[in-house]
CSV table of C-alpha atoms in Angstrom, one decimal:
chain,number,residue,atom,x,y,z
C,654,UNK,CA,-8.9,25.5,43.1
C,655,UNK,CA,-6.2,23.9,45.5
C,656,UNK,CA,-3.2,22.8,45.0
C,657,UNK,CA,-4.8,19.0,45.6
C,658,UNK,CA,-7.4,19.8,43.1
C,659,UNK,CA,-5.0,21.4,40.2
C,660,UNK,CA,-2.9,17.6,40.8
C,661,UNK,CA,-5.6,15.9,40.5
C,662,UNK,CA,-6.6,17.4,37.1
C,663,UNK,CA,-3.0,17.6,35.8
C,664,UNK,CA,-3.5,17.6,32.0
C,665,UNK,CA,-2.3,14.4,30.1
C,666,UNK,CA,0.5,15.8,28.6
C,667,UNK,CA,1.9,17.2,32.1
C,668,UNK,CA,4.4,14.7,32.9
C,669,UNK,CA,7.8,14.8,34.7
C,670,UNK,CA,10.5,15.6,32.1
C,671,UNK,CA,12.1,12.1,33.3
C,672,UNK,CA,8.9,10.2,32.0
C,673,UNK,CA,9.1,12.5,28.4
C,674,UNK,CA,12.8,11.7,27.9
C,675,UNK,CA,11.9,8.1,28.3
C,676,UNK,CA,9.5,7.8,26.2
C,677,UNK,CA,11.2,9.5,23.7
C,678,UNK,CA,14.7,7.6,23.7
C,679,UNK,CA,12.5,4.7,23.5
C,680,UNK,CA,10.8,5.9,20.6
C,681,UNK,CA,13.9,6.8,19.0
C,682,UNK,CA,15.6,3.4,19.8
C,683,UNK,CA,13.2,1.6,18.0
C,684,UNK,CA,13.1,3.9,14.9
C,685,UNK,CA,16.9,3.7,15.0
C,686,UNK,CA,16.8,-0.2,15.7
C,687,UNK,CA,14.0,-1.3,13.2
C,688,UNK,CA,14.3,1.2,10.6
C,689,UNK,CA,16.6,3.6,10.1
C,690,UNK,CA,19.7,0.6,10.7
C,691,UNK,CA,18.2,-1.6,8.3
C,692,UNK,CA,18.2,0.9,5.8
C,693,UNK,CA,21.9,2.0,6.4
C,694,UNK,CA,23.2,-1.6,5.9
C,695,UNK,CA,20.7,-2.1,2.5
C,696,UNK,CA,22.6,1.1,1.0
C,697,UNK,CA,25.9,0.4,2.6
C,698,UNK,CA,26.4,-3.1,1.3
C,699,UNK,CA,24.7,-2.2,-2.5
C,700,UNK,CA,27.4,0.2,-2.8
C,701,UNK,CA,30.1,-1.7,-1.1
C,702,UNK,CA,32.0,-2.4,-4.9
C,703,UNK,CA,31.4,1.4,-5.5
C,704,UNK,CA,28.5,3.0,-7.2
C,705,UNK,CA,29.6,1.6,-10.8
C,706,UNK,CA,29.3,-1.9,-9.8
C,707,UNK,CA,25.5,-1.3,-8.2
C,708,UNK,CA,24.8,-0.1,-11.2
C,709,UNK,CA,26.2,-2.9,-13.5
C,710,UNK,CA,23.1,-5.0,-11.6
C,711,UNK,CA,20.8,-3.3,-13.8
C,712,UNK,CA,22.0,-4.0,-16.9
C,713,UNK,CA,21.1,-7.9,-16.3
C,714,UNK,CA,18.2,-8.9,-18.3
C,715,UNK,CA,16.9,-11.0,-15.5
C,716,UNK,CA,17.2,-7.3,-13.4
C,717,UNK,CA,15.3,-5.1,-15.8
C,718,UNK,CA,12.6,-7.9,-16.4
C,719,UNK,CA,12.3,-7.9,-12.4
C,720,UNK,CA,11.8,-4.1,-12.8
C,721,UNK,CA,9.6,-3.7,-15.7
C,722,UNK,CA,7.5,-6.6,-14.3
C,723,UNK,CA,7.1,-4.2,-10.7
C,724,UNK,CA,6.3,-1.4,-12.5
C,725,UNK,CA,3.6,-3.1,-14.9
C,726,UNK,CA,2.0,-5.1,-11.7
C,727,UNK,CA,2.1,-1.6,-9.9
C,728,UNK,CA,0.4,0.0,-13.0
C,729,UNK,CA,-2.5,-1.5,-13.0
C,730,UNK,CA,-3.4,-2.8,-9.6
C,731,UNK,CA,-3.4,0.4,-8.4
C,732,UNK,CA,-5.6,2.2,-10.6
C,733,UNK,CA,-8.0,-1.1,-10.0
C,734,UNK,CA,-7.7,-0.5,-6.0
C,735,UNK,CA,-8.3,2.9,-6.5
C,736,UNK,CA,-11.5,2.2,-8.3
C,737,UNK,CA,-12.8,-0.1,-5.5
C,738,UNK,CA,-11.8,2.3,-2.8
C,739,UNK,CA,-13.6,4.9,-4.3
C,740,UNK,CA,-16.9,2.7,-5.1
C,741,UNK,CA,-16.6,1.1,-1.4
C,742,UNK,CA,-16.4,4.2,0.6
C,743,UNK,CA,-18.9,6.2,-1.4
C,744,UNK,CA,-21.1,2.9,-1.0
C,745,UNK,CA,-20.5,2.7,2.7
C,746,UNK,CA,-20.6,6.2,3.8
C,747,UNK,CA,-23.1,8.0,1.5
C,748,UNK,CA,-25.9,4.7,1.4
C,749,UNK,CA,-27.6,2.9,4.1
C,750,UNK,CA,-28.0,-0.7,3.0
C,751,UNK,CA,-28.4,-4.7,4.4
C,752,UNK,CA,-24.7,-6.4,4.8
C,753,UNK,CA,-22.7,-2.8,5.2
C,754,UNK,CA,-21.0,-4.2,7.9
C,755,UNK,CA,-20.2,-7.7,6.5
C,756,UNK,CA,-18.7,-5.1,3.1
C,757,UNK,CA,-16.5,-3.3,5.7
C,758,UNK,CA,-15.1,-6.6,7.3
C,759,UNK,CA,-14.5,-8.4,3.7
C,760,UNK,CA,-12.7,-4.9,3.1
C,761,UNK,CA,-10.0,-5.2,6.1
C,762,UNK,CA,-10.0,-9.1,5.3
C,763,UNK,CA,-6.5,-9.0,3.4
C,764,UNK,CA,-5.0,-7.1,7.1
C,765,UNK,CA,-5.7,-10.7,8.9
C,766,UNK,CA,-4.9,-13.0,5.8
C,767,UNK,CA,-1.8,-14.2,5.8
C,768,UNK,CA,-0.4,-13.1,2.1
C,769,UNK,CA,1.4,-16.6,0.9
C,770,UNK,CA,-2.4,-18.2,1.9
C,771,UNK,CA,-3.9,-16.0,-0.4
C,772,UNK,CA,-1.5,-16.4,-3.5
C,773,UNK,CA,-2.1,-20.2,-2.4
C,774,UNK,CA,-5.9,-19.7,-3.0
C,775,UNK,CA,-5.2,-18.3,-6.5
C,776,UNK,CA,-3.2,-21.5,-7.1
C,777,UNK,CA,-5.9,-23.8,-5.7
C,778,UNK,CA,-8.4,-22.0,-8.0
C,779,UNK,CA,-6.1,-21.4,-11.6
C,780,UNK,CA,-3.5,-23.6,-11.6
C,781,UNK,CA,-3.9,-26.7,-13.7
C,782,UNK,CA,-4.3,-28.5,-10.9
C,783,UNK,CA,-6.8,-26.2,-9.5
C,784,UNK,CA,-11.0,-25.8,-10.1
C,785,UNK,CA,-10.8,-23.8,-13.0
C,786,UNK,CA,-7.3,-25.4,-14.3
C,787,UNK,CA,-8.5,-28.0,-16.9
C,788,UNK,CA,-11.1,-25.4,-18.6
C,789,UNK,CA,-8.5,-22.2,-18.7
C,790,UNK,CA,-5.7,-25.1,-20.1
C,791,UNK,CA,-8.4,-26.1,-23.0
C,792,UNK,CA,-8.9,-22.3,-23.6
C,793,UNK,CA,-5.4,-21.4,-23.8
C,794,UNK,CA,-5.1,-19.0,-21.0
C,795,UNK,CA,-2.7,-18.7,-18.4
C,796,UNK,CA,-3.5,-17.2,-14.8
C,797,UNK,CA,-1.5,-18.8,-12.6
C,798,UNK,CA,2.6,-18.7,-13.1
C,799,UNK,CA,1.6,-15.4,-15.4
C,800,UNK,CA,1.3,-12.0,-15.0
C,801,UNK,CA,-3.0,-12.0,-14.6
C,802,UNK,CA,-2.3,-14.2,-11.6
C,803,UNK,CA,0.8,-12.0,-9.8
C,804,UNK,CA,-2.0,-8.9,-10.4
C,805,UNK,CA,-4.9,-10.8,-8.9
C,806,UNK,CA,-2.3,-11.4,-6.2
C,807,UNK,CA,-1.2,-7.8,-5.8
C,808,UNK,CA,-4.5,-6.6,-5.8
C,809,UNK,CA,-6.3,-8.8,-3.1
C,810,UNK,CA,-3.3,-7.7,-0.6
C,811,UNK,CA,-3.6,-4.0,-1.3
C,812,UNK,CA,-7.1,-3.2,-1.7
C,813,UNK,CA,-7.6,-2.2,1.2
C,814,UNK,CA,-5.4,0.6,1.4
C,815,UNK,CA,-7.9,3.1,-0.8
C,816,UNK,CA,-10.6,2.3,0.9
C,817,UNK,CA,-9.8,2.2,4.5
C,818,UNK,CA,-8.0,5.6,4.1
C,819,UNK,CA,-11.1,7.0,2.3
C,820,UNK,CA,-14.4,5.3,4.8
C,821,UNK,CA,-13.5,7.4,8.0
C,822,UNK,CA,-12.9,10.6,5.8
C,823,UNK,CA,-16.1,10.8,4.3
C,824,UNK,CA,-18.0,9.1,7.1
C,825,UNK,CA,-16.4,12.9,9.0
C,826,UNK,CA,-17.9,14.6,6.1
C,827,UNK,CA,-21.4,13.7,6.5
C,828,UNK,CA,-23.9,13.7,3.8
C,829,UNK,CA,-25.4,17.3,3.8
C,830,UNK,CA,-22.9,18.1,0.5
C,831,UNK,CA,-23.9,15.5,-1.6
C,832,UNK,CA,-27.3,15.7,-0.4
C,833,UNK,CA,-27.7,19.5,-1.4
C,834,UNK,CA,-26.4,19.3,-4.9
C,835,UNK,CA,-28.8,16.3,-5.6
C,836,UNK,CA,-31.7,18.3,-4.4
C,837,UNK,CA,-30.0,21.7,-6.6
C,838,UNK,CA,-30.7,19.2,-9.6
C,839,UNK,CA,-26.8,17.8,-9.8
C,840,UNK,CA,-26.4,14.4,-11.2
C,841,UNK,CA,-24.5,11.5,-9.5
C,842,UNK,CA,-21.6,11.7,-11.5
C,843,UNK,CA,-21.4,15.6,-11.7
C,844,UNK,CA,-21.9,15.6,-7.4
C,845,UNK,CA,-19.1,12.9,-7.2
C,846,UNK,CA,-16.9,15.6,-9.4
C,847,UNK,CA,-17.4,18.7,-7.9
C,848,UNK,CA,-18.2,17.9,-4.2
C,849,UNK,CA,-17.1,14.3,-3.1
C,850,UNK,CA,-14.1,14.5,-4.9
C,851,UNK,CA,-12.2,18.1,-4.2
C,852,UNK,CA,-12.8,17.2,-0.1
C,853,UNK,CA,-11.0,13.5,-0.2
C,854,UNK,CA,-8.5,14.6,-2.3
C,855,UNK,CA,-6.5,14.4,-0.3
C,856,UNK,CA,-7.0,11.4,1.7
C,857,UNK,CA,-7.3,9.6,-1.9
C,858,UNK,CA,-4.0,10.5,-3.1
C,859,UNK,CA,-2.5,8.8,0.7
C,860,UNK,CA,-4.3,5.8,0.2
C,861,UNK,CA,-2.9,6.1,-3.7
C,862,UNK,CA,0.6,6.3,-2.3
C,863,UNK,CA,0.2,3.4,0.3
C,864,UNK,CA,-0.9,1.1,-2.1
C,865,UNK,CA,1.3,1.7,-4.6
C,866,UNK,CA,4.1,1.0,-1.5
C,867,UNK,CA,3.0,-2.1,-0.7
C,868,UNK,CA,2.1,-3.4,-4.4
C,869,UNK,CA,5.8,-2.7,-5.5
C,870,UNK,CA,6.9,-4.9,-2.4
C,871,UNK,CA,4.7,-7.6,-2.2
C,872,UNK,CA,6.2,-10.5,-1.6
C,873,UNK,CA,4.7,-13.3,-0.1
C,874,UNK,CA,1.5,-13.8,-2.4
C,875,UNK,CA,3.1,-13.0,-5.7
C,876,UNK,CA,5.9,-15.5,-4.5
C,877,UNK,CA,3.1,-18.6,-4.4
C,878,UNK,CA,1.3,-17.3,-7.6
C,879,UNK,CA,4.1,-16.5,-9.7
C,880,UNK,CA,6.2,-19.8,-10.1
C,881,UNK,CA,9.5,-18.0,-9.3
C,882,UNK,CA,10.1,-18.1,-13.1
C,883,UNK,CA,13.1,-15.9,-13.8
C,884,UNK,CA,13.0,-13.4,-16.3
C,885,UNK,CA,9.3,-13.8,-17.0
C,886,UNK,CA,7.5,-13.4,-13.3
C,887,UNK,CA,10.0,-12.3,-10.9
C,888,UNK,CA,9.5,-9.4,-9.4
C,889,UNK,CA,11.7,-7.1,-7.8
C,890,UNK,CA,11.2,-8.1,-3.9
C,891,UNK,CA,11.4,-12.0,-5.4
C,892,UNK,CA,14.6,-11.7,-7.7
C,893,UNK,CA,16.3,-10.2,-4.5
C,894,UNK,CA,15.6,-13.4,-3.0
C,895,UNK,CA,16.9,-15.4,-6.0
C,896,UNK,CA,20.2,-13.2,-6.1
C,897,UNK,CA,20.6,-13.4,-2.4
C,898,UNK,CA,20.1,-17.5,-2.3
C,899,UNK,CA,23.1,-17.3,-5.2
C,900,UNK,CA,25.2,-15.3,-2.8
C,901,UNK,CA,25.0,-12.4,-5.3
C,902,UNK,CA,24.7,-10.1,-2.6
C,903,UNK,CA,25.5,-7.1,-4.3
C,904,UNK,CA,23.3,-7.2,-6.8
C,905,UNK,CA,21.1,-8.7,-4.1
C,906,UNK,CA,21.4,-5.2,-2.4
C,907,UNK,CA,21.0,-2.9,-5.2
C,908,UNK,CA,17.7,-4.2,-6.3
C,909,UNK,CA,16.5,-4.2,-2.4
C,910,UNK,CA,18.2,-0.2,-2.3
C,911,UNK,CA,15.7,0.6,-5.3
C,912,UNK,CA,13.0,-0.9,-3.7
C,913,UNK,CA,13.9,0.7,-0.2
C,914,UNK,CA,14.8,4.5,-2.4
C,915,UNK,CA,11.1,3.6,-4.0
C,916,UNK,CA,9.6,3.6,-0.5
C,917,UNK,CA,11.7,6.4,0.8
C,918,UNK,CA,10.5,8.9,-2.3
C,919,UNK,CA,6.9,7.6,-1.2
C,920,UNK,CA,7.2,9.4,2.0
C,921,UNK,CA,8.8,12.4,1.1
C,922,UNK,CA,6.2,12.7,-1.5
C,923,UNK,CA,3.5,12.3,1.2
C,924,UNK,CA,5.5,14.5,4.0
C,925,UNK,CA,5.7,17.3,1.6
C,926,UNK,CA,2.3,17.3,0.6
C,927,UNK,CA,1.5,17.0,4.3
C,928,UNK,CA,3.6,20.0,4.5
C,929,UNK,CA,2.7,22.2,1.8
C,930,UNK,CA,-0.7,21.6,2.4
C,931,UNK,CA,-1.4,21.4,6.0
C,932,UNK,CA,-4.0,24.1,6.5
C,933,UNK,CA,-5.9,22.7,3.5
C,934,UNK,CA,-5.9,19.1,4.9
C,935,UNK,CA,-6.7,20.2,8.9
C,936,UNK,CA,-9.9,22.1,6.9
C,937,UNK,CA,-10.8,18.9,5.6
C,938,UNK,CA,-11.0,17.3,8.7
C,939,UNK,CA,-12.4,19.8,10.2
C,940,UNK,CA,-15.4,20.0,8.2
């Protein structure tokens, strides 16, 4: 081959160390820019009385309702996303059925819906003012402005996460697994157990971890839905907003460092499984 020839064919990765130190101070700029900055100035202004006066944030009640109410939200819409995921990607990838396709675009729907017009929709539909307002007001049941309504909220924006992490996995995977232990006489629920589920594992426990990300800092659907009612349905990412407007901005801070340390420990958990477990997950993939 000439020297022409071996040019021409120069592999993609081949480039002039100029055009690699480029790229990479750019992509370090905007990791530095966008991320890692933000995240100085959260921790460095939380702890700008000292770590004792970050701390004294916590002790409001208005604080810990913000909390426990993040954590209960959390709690159950991600167990409920992780049910769908796993009922929507088996449905998708392991069945051949009319209006698959329209089921995979209603999936990514929440990606292109802005999050404040779906906690609007919620409103239009359960508040008292809404379709189904009058009847759950006769019946003594609250939706809207309580905690059903923040979870129907949470739930719509994440669902997604599960699924999508789960549909290209197992579409990779094929059907030839779940297909032999059916014929060997296995039952659905016993092939989901010892064949589905030990090769998404892995996948499942991402999509797990994303979800539960973005459900602890929701912001813009639960902030239409809930009624901003403090102590009883603020959450976290929304009681930061109420502290800030009051120019607490410590305590501001603090409650957006836990949020940000929540996130942080989400990807450390996720690197070091990626990490631990590499040659398990590439096999995955693989197969």
């Amino acid at each position: 081959m000439t020297t022409k020839t071996a040019l021409a064919f120069k592999g993609p990765t081949a480039d002039s160390r100029f055009a690699r130190l480029l790229l990479s101070i750019i992509a370090i700029s905007f990791i530095a820019l966008f991320l890692v900055l933000p995240l100085i100035v959260v921790f460095a202004t939380a702890l700008k009385s000292g770590f004792g006066s970050a701390l004294e944030t916590f002790k409001d009640p208005d604080t810990r309702s913000a909390v426990r109410l993040t954590f209960l939200v959390a709690a159950i819409a991600v167990p409920s996303n992780l049910l769908f995921g796993l009922a929507a990607s088996w449905a998708i990838t392991k069945f051949d059925f009319r209006g698959k396709s329209l089921l995979v675009t209603l999936i990514d729907l929440p990606f292109s819906v802005s999050p404040v017009v779906s906690g609007l929709v919620y409103v239009l539909l359960f508040g008292m003012q809404g379709w189904l307002g009058p009847w759950l007001r006769d019946h003594d049941i609250r939706i809207a402005f309580a905690l059903p309504g923040i979870v129907l909220a949470t739930i719509f924006v994440t669902f997604p996460f599960v699924a999508r992490e789960l549909i290209p996995l197992m579409n990779d995977q094929g059907r030839e697994e779940e297909e032999a232990a059916t014929s060997l006489g296995a039952s659905g629920l016993s092939t989901f157990w010892r064949v589905t589920l030990p090769n998404i594992k892995w996948g499942l426990l991402y999509g797990v971890l994303l979800c539960n990300a973005r459900a602890m800092g929701e912001f813009g659907a639960v902030s239409v839905i809930s009624g901003h009612i403090r102590g009883l349905t603020n959450t976290m990412p929304l009681h930061v907003e109420v502290l800030y407007n009051d120019y607490q901005y410590v305590p501001a801070f603090a409650v957006a460092a836990l949020l940000a340390l929540l996130a942080l420990v989400t990807l450390v958990v996720k690197t070091f499984l990626e990490w631990r477990y590499a040659d398990e997950i590439a096999a995955q993939h693989r197969h």
